[in-house]
Coordinates of C-alpha atoms and ligand atoms in Angstrom, one line a residue:
M213 CA 33.6 10.6 16.0
A214 CA 30.9 13.7 15.8
L215 CA 27.7 13.1 13.9
Q216 CA 27.7 14.9 10.5
V217 CA 24.2 16.6 10.3
F218 CA 22.8 18.7 7.5
T219 CA 20.5 21.6 8.5
A220 CA 17.6 23.0 6.5
V221 CA 16.0 25.5 9.4
T222 CA 15.8 28.5 7.5
G223 CA 13.0 30.8 7.6
A224 CA 12.8 30.7 11.3
G225 CA 14.2 33.4 13.7
W226 CA 15.7 30.9 15.9
E227 CA 17.8 29.2 13.3
S228 CA 21.2 30.6 13.2
E229 CA 21.4 30.7 17.2
L230 CA 20.3 27.1 17.5
V231 CA 22.5 25.8 14.8
G232 CA 25.3 27.6 16.3
A233 CA 24.6 26.3 19.8
L234 CA 24.5 22.7 18.4
D235 CA 27.6 22.8 16.4
R236 CA 29.7 24.9 19.1
D237 CA 28.8 22.9 22.3
A238 CA 30.2 19.5 22.9
H239 CA 27.1 17.7 21.7
G240 CA 28.8 15.4 19.6
V241 CA 27.4 16.8 16.3
T242 CA 29.0 18.8 13.7
V243 CA 27.1 20.6 10.9
V244 CA 28.7 19.9 7.9
R245 CA 26.1 22.1 5.6
R246 CA 23.6 24.6 6.3
C247 CA 21.1 24.1 3.4
V248 CA 18.6 26.9 2.4
D249 CA 16.0 24.8 0.7
V250 CA 14.9 21.2 -0.2
A251 CA 16.8 21.0 -3.5
E252 CA 20.0 22.0 -1.6
L253 CA 19.4 19.4 1.2
L254 CA 18.8 16.5 -1.3
A255 CA 22.0 17.4 -3.2
A256 CA 23.9 17.5 0.0
A257 CA 22.2 14.1 1.1
A258 CA 23.3 12.6 -2.0
T259 CA 27.0 13.3 -1.6
G260 CA 26.9 10.7 1.4
T261 CA 28.9 13.2 3.9
G262 CA 26.2 13.3 6.5
Q263 CA 24.1 11.0 8.5
A264 CA 21.2 13.2 9.6
A265 CA 19.1 16.1 8.6
L266 CA 17.4 18.8 10.9
L267 CA 14.7 20.5 9.0
S268 CA 12.1 22.9 10.1
A269 CA 8.4 22.4 9.2
E270 CA 8.0 25.4 7.4
L271 CA 10.7 24.4 4.8
R272 CA 9.0 25.2 1.5
R273 CA 8.4 22.1 -1.0
L274 CA 9.0 19.8 2.0
D275 CA 7.0 16.7 1.1
G276 CA 6.9 12.9 1.6
E277 CA 9.1 12.3 -1.4
A278 CA 11.7 14.6 -0.1
V279 CA 11.7 12.5 3.1
S280 CA 11.7 9.1 1.3
R281 CA 14.7 10.3 -0.8
L282 CA 16.7 11.6 2.5
H283 CA 15.9 8.0 4.0
A284 CA 16.8 6.5 0.6
A285 CA 20.2 8.0 0.7
G286 CA 20.9 6.9 4.4
V287 CA 20.2 10.2 6.1
A288 CA 17.9 10.3 9.1
V289 CA 15.7 13.3 9.5
V290 CA 14.6 15.1 12.5
G291 CA 11.9 18.0 12.2
L292 CA 11.5 21.0 14.3
V293 CA 8.5 23.0 14.8
E294 CA 7.3 26.2 16.3
P295 CA 6.5 25.4 20.0
G296 CA 2.8 24.4 20.5
D297 CA 2.3 23.8 16.6
E298 CA 0.6 20.6 16.7
L299 CA -0.7 20.5 13.1
A300 CA 2.9 21.0 12.0
V301 CA 3.9 18.0 14.2
Q302 CA 1.3 15.7 12.5
R303 CA 2.2 17.0 9.0
L304 CA 5.7 15.9 9.6
R305 CA 5.0 12.6 11.1
Q306 CA 2.6 12.0 8.1
L307 CA 5.5 12.6 5.7
G308 CA 7.5 10.0 7.5
V309 CA 9.6 12.2 9.9
A310 CA 9.3 10.1 13.0
Q311 CA 11.1 12.4 15.4
V312 CA 9.6 15.7 15.8
L313 CA 10.9 18.5 18.5
P314 CA 9.8 21.9 19.3
A315 CA 12.5 24.4 18.2
D316 CA 13.1 25.6 21.6
A317 CA 14.3 22.3 22.8
D318 CA 17.5 22.4 24.4
P319 CA 20.1 21.6 21.7
E320 CA 21.4 18.7 24.0
V321 CA 17.9 17.3 23.5
I322 CA 18.0 17.9 19.6
A323 CA 21.6 16.2 19.5
A324 CA 19.9 13.2 21.1
A325 CA 17.4 13.0 19.0
L326 CA 19.5 13.2 15.9
R327 CA 21.6 10.3 17.3
E328 CA 18.5 8.2 18.1
A329 CA 16.9 8.9 14.5
V330 CA 20.5 7.9 12.9
A331 CA 20.2 4.4 15.1
G332 CA 16.8 3.8 13.5
V333 CA 17.5 4.9 10.0
P334 CA 16.2 2.6 7.1
D335 CA 18.9 1.0 5.2
A336 CA 20.1 3.1 2.3
G337 CA 18.5 2.6 -0.9
R338 CA 15.5 1.0 0.4
D339 CA 12.6 3.1 -0.8
V340 CA 9.6 0.8 0.1
A341 CA 9.8 3.2 3.4
D342 CA 8.1 1.6 6.5
P343 CA 4.6 3.1 6.1
R344 CA 4.1 2.7 9.9
A345 CA 6.6 5.4 10.4
A346 CA 4.4 7.7 8.5
L347 CA 1.6 6.9 11.3
P348 CA 0.2 9.9 12.8
A349 CA 0.9 9.6 16.5
P350 CA -1.6 7.2 17.9
A351 CA -2.9 9.6 20.6
E352 CA -4.2 11.9 17.9
P353 CA -7.7 12.5 17.8
E354 CA -9.6 10.7 15.3
P355 CA -11.0 12.8 12.4
A356 CA -14.5 13.3 12.3
L357 CA -15.2 10.8 9.6
A358 CA -13.1 8.1 10.8
R359 CA -15.0 4.9 11.9
P360 CA -15.2 4.7 15.4
G361 CA -12.8 2.2 17.3
G362 CA -9.7 0.5 15.7
R363 CA -8.3 -0.2 12.5
G364 CA -9.8 -1.5 9.6
R365 CA -8.1 -4.6 7.7
V366 CA -6.2 -4.2 4.4
V367 CA -6.5 -7.2 2.0
A368 CA -4.2 -6.9 -1.1
V369 CA -5.2 -9.0 -4.1
W370 CA -2.3 -9.9 -6.1
G371 CA -1.2 -12.5 -8.5
P372 CA 1.2 -13.6 -11.5
T373 CA 1.0 -12.1 -14.8
G374 CA -1.6 -13.4 -17.5
A375 CA -4.8 -12.0 -16.0
P376 CA -5.6 -14.6 -13.4
G377 CA -8.3 -12.6 -12.3
R378 CA -7.0 -10.1 -9.9
T379 CA -9.4 -7.4 -10.7
T380 CA -12.4 -9.7 -11.1
V381 CA -11.5 -11.2 -7.3
A382 CA -10.8 -7.7 -5.9
V383 CA -14.1 -6.2 -7.3
G384 CA -16.1 -9.3 -6.2
L385 CA -14.8 -9.4 -2.5
A386 CA -15.3 -5.8 -2.2
D387 CA -18.8 -5.8 -3.5
E388 CA -19.6 -9.1 -1.5
A389 CA -18.1 -7.7 1.9
A390 CA -20.2 -4.5 1.5
R391 CA -23.2 -6.6 0.9
L392 CA -22.5 -8.2 4.4
D393 CA -22.6 -4.6 5.8
V394 CA -18.9 -4.6 5.9
A395 CA -18.0 -0.7 5.4
T396 CA -15.4 -1.3 2.5
L397 CA -12.8 0.6 0.4
L398 CA -12.0 -1.0 -2.8
V399 CA -8.4 0.7 -4.1
D400 CA -7.4 0.2 -7.6
A401 CA -3.3 0.3 -7.1
D402 CA -2.5 -1.3 -10.5
V403 CA 0.4 0.5 -11.7
Y404 CA 0.1 -0.9 -15.0
G405 CA -3.0 0.8 -15.6
G406 CA -6.3 0.5 -13.6
V407 CA -9.7 -0.6 -15.0
V408 CA -11.8 -0.9 -11.8
A409 CA -13.8 2.2 -12.7
Q410 CA -14.5 0.8 -16.2
V411 CA -15.3 -2.6 -14.7
L412 CA -17.8 -0.9 -12.2
G413 CA -19.2 1.3 -15.0
L414 CA -18.1 4.6 -13.3
L415 CA -17.1 7.7 -15.3
D416 CA -13.3 7.9 -14.4
E417 CA -12.8 11.7 -14.2
S418 CA -12.0 11.4 -10.4
P419 CA -8.2 11.8 -9.3
G420 CA -8.8 8.7 -6.9
L421 CA -5.8 7.0 -5.8
A422 CA -3.2 9.4 -7.5
G423 CA -5.0 12.4 -6.0
A424 CA -4.9 10.8 -2.5
A425 CA -1.2 9.8 -2.9
R426 CA -0.6 13.5 -3.9
L427 CA -2.2 14.6 -0.9
A428 CA -0.4 12.1 1.3
G429 CA 2.9 13.3 -0.2
T430 CA 2.3 17.0 1.1
G431 CA 1.0 15.5 4.4
M432 CA -2.6 16.9 3.9
L433 CA -4.4 13.4 3.7
D434 CA -7.0 12.9 6.3
A435 CA -10.2 10.8 6.4
A436 CA -12.3 13.7 5.0
A437 CA -10.1 14.2 2.1
L438 CA -9.9 10.4 1.2
T439 CA -13.8 10.4 1.6
R440 CA -14.2 13.2 -1.0
L441 CA -11.6 11.5 -3.7
A442 CA -13.4 7.9 -3.3
W443 CA -16.5 7.4 -5.4
A444 CA -19.5 6.1 -3.2
V445 CA -21.2 3.3 -5.4
R446 CA -23.4 2.5 -2.4
P447 CA -23.5 3.6 1.0
G448 CA -21.2 0.9 2.2
L449 CA -19.0 0.4 -1.0
R450 CA -16.4 3.3 -1.8
V451 CA -14.0 3.1 -4.7
L452 CA -10.7 5.1 -5.1
T453 CA -10.0 4.5 -8.8
G454 CA -6.6 4.0 -10.4
L455 CA -4.4 5.3 -13.1
A456 CA -6.7 6.2 -16.2
R457 CA -3.0 6.2 -18.0
A458 CA -0.5 3.6 -17.3
D459 CA 2.4 6.1 -18.0
R460 CA 1.3 8.2 -15.1
W461 CA 2.7 5.5 -12.7
P462 CA 5.3 7.9 -11.1
E463 CA 2.1 9.6 -9.4
L464 CA 2.0 6.5 -7.0
R465 CA 4.7 7.0 -4.8
P466 CA 5.3 4.0 -2.6
S467 CA 5.5 6.0 0.7
A468 CA 2.5 7.9 -0.2
V469 CA 0.6 4.8 -1.2
G470 CA 1.6 3.4 2.4
T471 CA 0.1 6.6 3.8
V472 CA -3.4 6.3 1.9
L473 CA -3.7 2.8 3.0
E474 CA -3.0 3.6 6.9
E475 CA -5.7 6.5 6.3
A476 CA -7.9 4.0 4.5
R477 CA -8.0 1.8 7.9
R478 CA -9.6 4.7 9.5
L479 CA -12.2 5.1 7.1
A480 CA -13.3 1.4 6.2
D481 CA -13.7 -1.7 8.0
L482 CA -12.0 -3.4 5.1
T483 CA -10.0 -2.3 2.3
V484 CA -9.7 -4.3 -0.7
V485 CA -6.5 -3.4 -2.9
D486 CA -6.3 -4.5 -6.5
C487 CA -2.6 -4.7 -7.3
A488 CA -0.2 -5.2 -10.3
F489 CA 1.6 -8.3 -10.8
N490 CA 5.2 -7.1 -10.9
V491 CA 7.0 -7.3 -7.8
E492 CA 10.7 -7.2 -9.2
D493 CA 12.8 -4.7 -7.3
D494 CA 13.5 -1.8 -9.9
E495 CA 16.3 -0.8 -7.6
E496 CA 18.3 -3.7 -9.0
L497 CA 17.3 -2.4 -12.5
S498 CA 18.7 0.9 -11.8
F499 CA 21.6 2.4 -10.1
D500 CA 19.9 5.8 -9.4
T501 CA 18.6 4.7 -5.7
A502 CA 16.3 8.1 -5.9
A503 CA 14.7 7.3 -9.2
P504 CA 11.0 6.4 -9.0
R505 CA 10.2 2.7 -9.0
R506 CA 7.3 1.6 -10.7
N507 CA 7.0 -1.4 -8.8
G508 CA 7.4 0.3 -5.3
A509 CA 3.6 0.9 -4.9
T510 CA 2.8 -2.6 -5.3
L511 CA 5.8 -3.6 -2.8
A512 CA 4.3 -1.0 -0.3
A513 CA 0.7 -2.4 -0.6
L514 CA 1.8 -5.9 -0.4
E515 CA 3.8 -5.1 2.6
Q516 CA 1.3 -3.2 4.5
A517 CA -1.4 -5.5 3.8
D518 CA -2.9 -7.9 6.7
T519 CA -3.7 -10.5 4.1
V520 CA -2.1 -11.1 0.5
L521 CA -4.3 -13.1 -1.8
C522 CA -2.2 -14.7 -4.5
V523 CA -4.8 -15.3 -7.5
T524 CA -3.9 -17.8 -9.9
G525 CA -5.5 -19.6 -12.8
A526 CA -6.0 -23.1 -12.9
D527 CA -4.5 -24.1 -16.2
P528 CA -0.9 -25.7 -16.4
V529 CA 0.7 -22.3 -17.9
A530 CA -1.1 -20.2 -15.4
L531 CA 0.0 -22.7 -12.3
Q532 CA 3.6 -22.4 -13.6
R533 CA 3.4 -18.4 -13.6
C534 CA 2.0 -18.7 -10.2
V535 CA 5.0 -20.9 -9.0
R536 CA 7.4 -18.4 -10.5
A537 CA 5.5 -15.5 -9.0
L538 CA 5.5 -16.9 -5.4
D539 CA 9.4 -17.1 -5.7
Q540 CA 9.6 -13.6 -6.9
L541 CA 7.6 -12.4 -4.0
R542 CA 9.3 -14.4 -1.4
E543 CA 12.6 -12.7 -2.6
A544 CA 11.2 -9.3 -2.6
L545 CA 9.3 -9.5 0.6
P546 CA 10.4 -12.6 2.7
D547 CA 7.9 -11.9 5.6
V548 CA 4.8 -11.9 3.3
E549 CA 3.0 -15.1 3.6
P550 CA 0.4 -15.2 0.5
V551 CA -3.1 -17.0 0.7
L552 CA -3.6 -19.0 -2.6
V553 CA -6.8 -18.4 -4.4
V554 CA -7.4 -20.7 -7.6
N555 CA -9.8 -18.8 -10.1
Q556 CA -11.1 -20.0 -13.3
L557 CA -11.3 -23.7 -12.1
R558 CA -12.9 -25.5 -14.9
R559 CA -12.6 -29.2 -16.4
G560 CA -10.3 -29.5 -19.3
P561 CA -6.8 -28.3 -19.2
V562 CA -5.8 -30.6 -16.5
P563 CA -6.6 -34.5 -16.3
G564 CA -8.9 -35.8 -13.8
D565 CA -10.7 -33.7 -11.0
P566 CA -9.4 -30.2 -11.5
R567 CA -9.7 -29.2 -7.9
E568 CA -7.6 -32.0 -6.7
E569 CA -5.0 -31.9 -9.4
V570 CA -4.4 -28.2 -9.1
A571 CA -4.2 -28.4 -5.4
A572 CA -1.9 -31.4 -5.6
A573 CA 0.2 -29.3 -8.3
L574 CA 0.4 -26.2 -5.9
D575 CA 1.2 -28.4 -2.9
R576 CA 4.0 -30.1 -4.6
F577 CA 5.7 -27.0 -6.1
T578 CA 5.0 -24.3 -3.7
G579 CA 4.2 -26.2 -0.3
R580 CA 1.0 -24.4 -0.3
R581 CA -2.9 -25.6 -0.2
P582 CA -5.4 -23.1 -2.0
R583 CA -7.7 -21.3 0.7
S584 CA -10.5 -20.9 -2.0
F585 CA -11.6 -22.3 -5.4
L586 CA -13.3 -20.0 -7.8
P587 CA -15.0 -21.8 -10.7
A588 CA -14.8 -20.4 -14.1
D589 CA -18.1 -18.9 -15.1
R590 CA -17.5 -17.0 -18.5
R591 CA -21.2 -16.2 -18.6
A592 CA -21.5 -14.7 -15.4
T593 CA -18.3 -12.6 -15.8
D594 CA -19.1 -11.3 -19.3
A595 CA -22.8 -10.4 -18.3
A596 CA -20.9 -8.3 -15.5
L597 CA -18.5 -6.8 -18.0
A598 CA -21.1 -6.1 -20.6
T599 CA -23.1 -3.7 -18.3
G600 CA -20.4 -2.6 -15.9
R601 CA -22.2 -4.3 -12.9
T602 CA -21.2 -6.8 -10.4
L603 CA -21.8 -10.7 -10.0
A604 CA -24.2 -10.1 -7.3
E605 CA -26.5 -7.9 -9.6
V606 CA -26.0 -10.0 -12.8
A607 CA -25.5 -13.6 -11.6
P608 CA -26.6 -13.5 -8.1
G609 CA -27.3 -17.4 -8.0
S610 CA -23.9 -18.3 -9.7
P611 CA -21.4 -20.6 -7.7
L612 CA -18.6 -17.9 -8.4
R613 CA -20.4 -15.4 -6.6
A614 CA -21.2 -17.7 -3.8
E615 CA -17.7 -18.7 -3.3
L616 CA -16.4 -14.9 -3.4
R617 CA -19.2 -14.2 -0.9
A618 CA -17.6 -16.9 1.5
L619 CA -14.4 -15.5 0.9
A620 CA -15.2 -12.1 1.4
A621 CA -16.9 -13.1 4.9
D622 CA -13.7 -15.1 5.9
L623 CA -11.4 -12.2 5.2
A624 CA -13.6 -9.6 7.0
G625 CA -14.3 -11.7 10.0
V626 CA -18.2 -11.8 9.7
R627 CA -20.7 -14.6 9.4
A628 CA -21.2 -16.0 5.8
P629 CA -25.0 -16.5 4.8
A630 CA -25.8 -20.0 5.1
A631 CA -24.9 -21.4 1.8
G632 CA -21.8 -19.8 1.9
R633 CA -20.9 -21.1 5.3
R634 CA -21.6 -24.6 4.8
R635 CA -19.4 -24.4 1.6
L636 CA -16.5 -23.0 3.8
R637 CA -16.9 -25.5 6.6
D638 CA -16.9 -28.4 4.0
R639 CA -13.6 -27.2 2.5
R640 CA -11.9 -26.7 5.7
A641 CA -13.0 -30.3 6.8
G642 CA -11.6 -31.9 3.3
Ligands
LIG249 N1 -13.8 -17.0 -12.6 C1 -14.0 -16.4 -13.7 N2 -14.8 -17.1 -14.8 C2 -14.7 -16.6 -16.1 N3 -14.0 -15.4 -16.3 C3 -13.2 -15.1 -15.5 C4 -13.1 -15.7 -14.1 N4 -12.3 -14.4 -13.6 C5 -11.9 -13.7 -14.5 N5 -12.4 -13.7 -15.7 C6 -12.2 -13.2 -16.7 O1 -10.8 -13.2 -17.2 C7 -10.4 -11.9 -17.6 C8 -9.3 -11.4 -17.0 O2 -9.7 -11.1 -15.5 P1 -9.2 -9.8 -14.7 O3 -10.0 -9.9 -13.4 O4 -9.2 -8.6 -15.4 O5 -7.8 -10.3 -14.5 P2 -6.5 -9.5 -14.0 O6 -6.9 -8.3 -13.2 O7 -5.8 -10.7 -13.2 O8 -5.7 -9.2 -15.2 C9 -11.5 -10.9 -17.8 O9 -12.3 -10.9 -19.0 C10 -12.7 -11.5 -16.7 O10 -14.0 -11.5 -16.9
LIG250 MG1 -6.5 -6.5 -13.2

């Protein structure tokens, strides 16, 4: 059966000729609808009568969200650009259009690209669009501000509800990595309201992550733009602040957050993402597959990260929450292997040696041993909160800081200072 295709290639002289040729000749393609704009294309896609869309880069209001919605409706997308317009090619790729051809390509070639795109289309209804699809082509020249050579690592700091200390760990790791001469970007991606700016004493008037996501959605995000949107706290530490108001979560579109993190890899050796706890798939809460999903940004960050830390508290209630959260994570993202970080470890809430008891309980219920134990140190964290500074500044000799520094070195793949290294070795031996 012929492939059912929507077209939205208005505004170009070659449109009607091309579409006519595609339709007329025996290319195995039937144009079921010629759409004049993005709105009509999305409406057509929602009817389920087509498997692919052919659209031109000039289409007004075409953004990453529209491409995500087409994919969510099970419609594969092929883009057409004016021959030689490399910027348009790059822009379409950033919006998530994997197949882009010059408009003067042979109709046979375009038909083949449509078939190929349909074969590779993501499952309908999955909005956590594969961020890799939004990657600019690897052969593209590096932007001027990009770090030379290779890709930075992304570490997502996640954990159950109940304030186990995700933000404390994310801020501490980013600060310590930067102090170890690792170019670091801290991203506040908590869709339930960001507090990183406040914790670091930054005046949060910057558009931050939402601004970066907006640019990514229009295909305009590059390393220079990301640099402008991030606070330079110190030379080696940049911060992309989060949502100042929790009700602005729809600004953090999952596919756009994926693109921002991809760009972050070019800017920083290490990107640390402070994530929200909730990984419930909103899709199951709503039958409207095109509706914005609050937890989509969290899922996109966890899916994209090289390492996902699960930060848990060390008392029985926190451990119980951790076990449940890991179950939910496995359901939502079966391929993610989280690394356990026990925070707020102290004597009292569990009998006996807290470290051994907590490790044994987590092993029993999750089959995992913690990578790191961070002691409770209210005096140090309070001093940091009271002054909007980091642990390295207000409690440089604290054991909490030393453990964060060792973990930061481990994650960034650099040598830890002597004290931290000894601790790490002991832990591995033990
Ligand atoms: N290791 C620790 N020792 C003492 N207090 C901590 C520790 N980790 C976090 N806290 C405190 O616990 C509270 C919640 O931490 P936060 O990092 O904001 O959690 P989350 O981001 O998971 O909601 C904050 O007041 C923080 O200072
Ligand atoms: Mg937090």
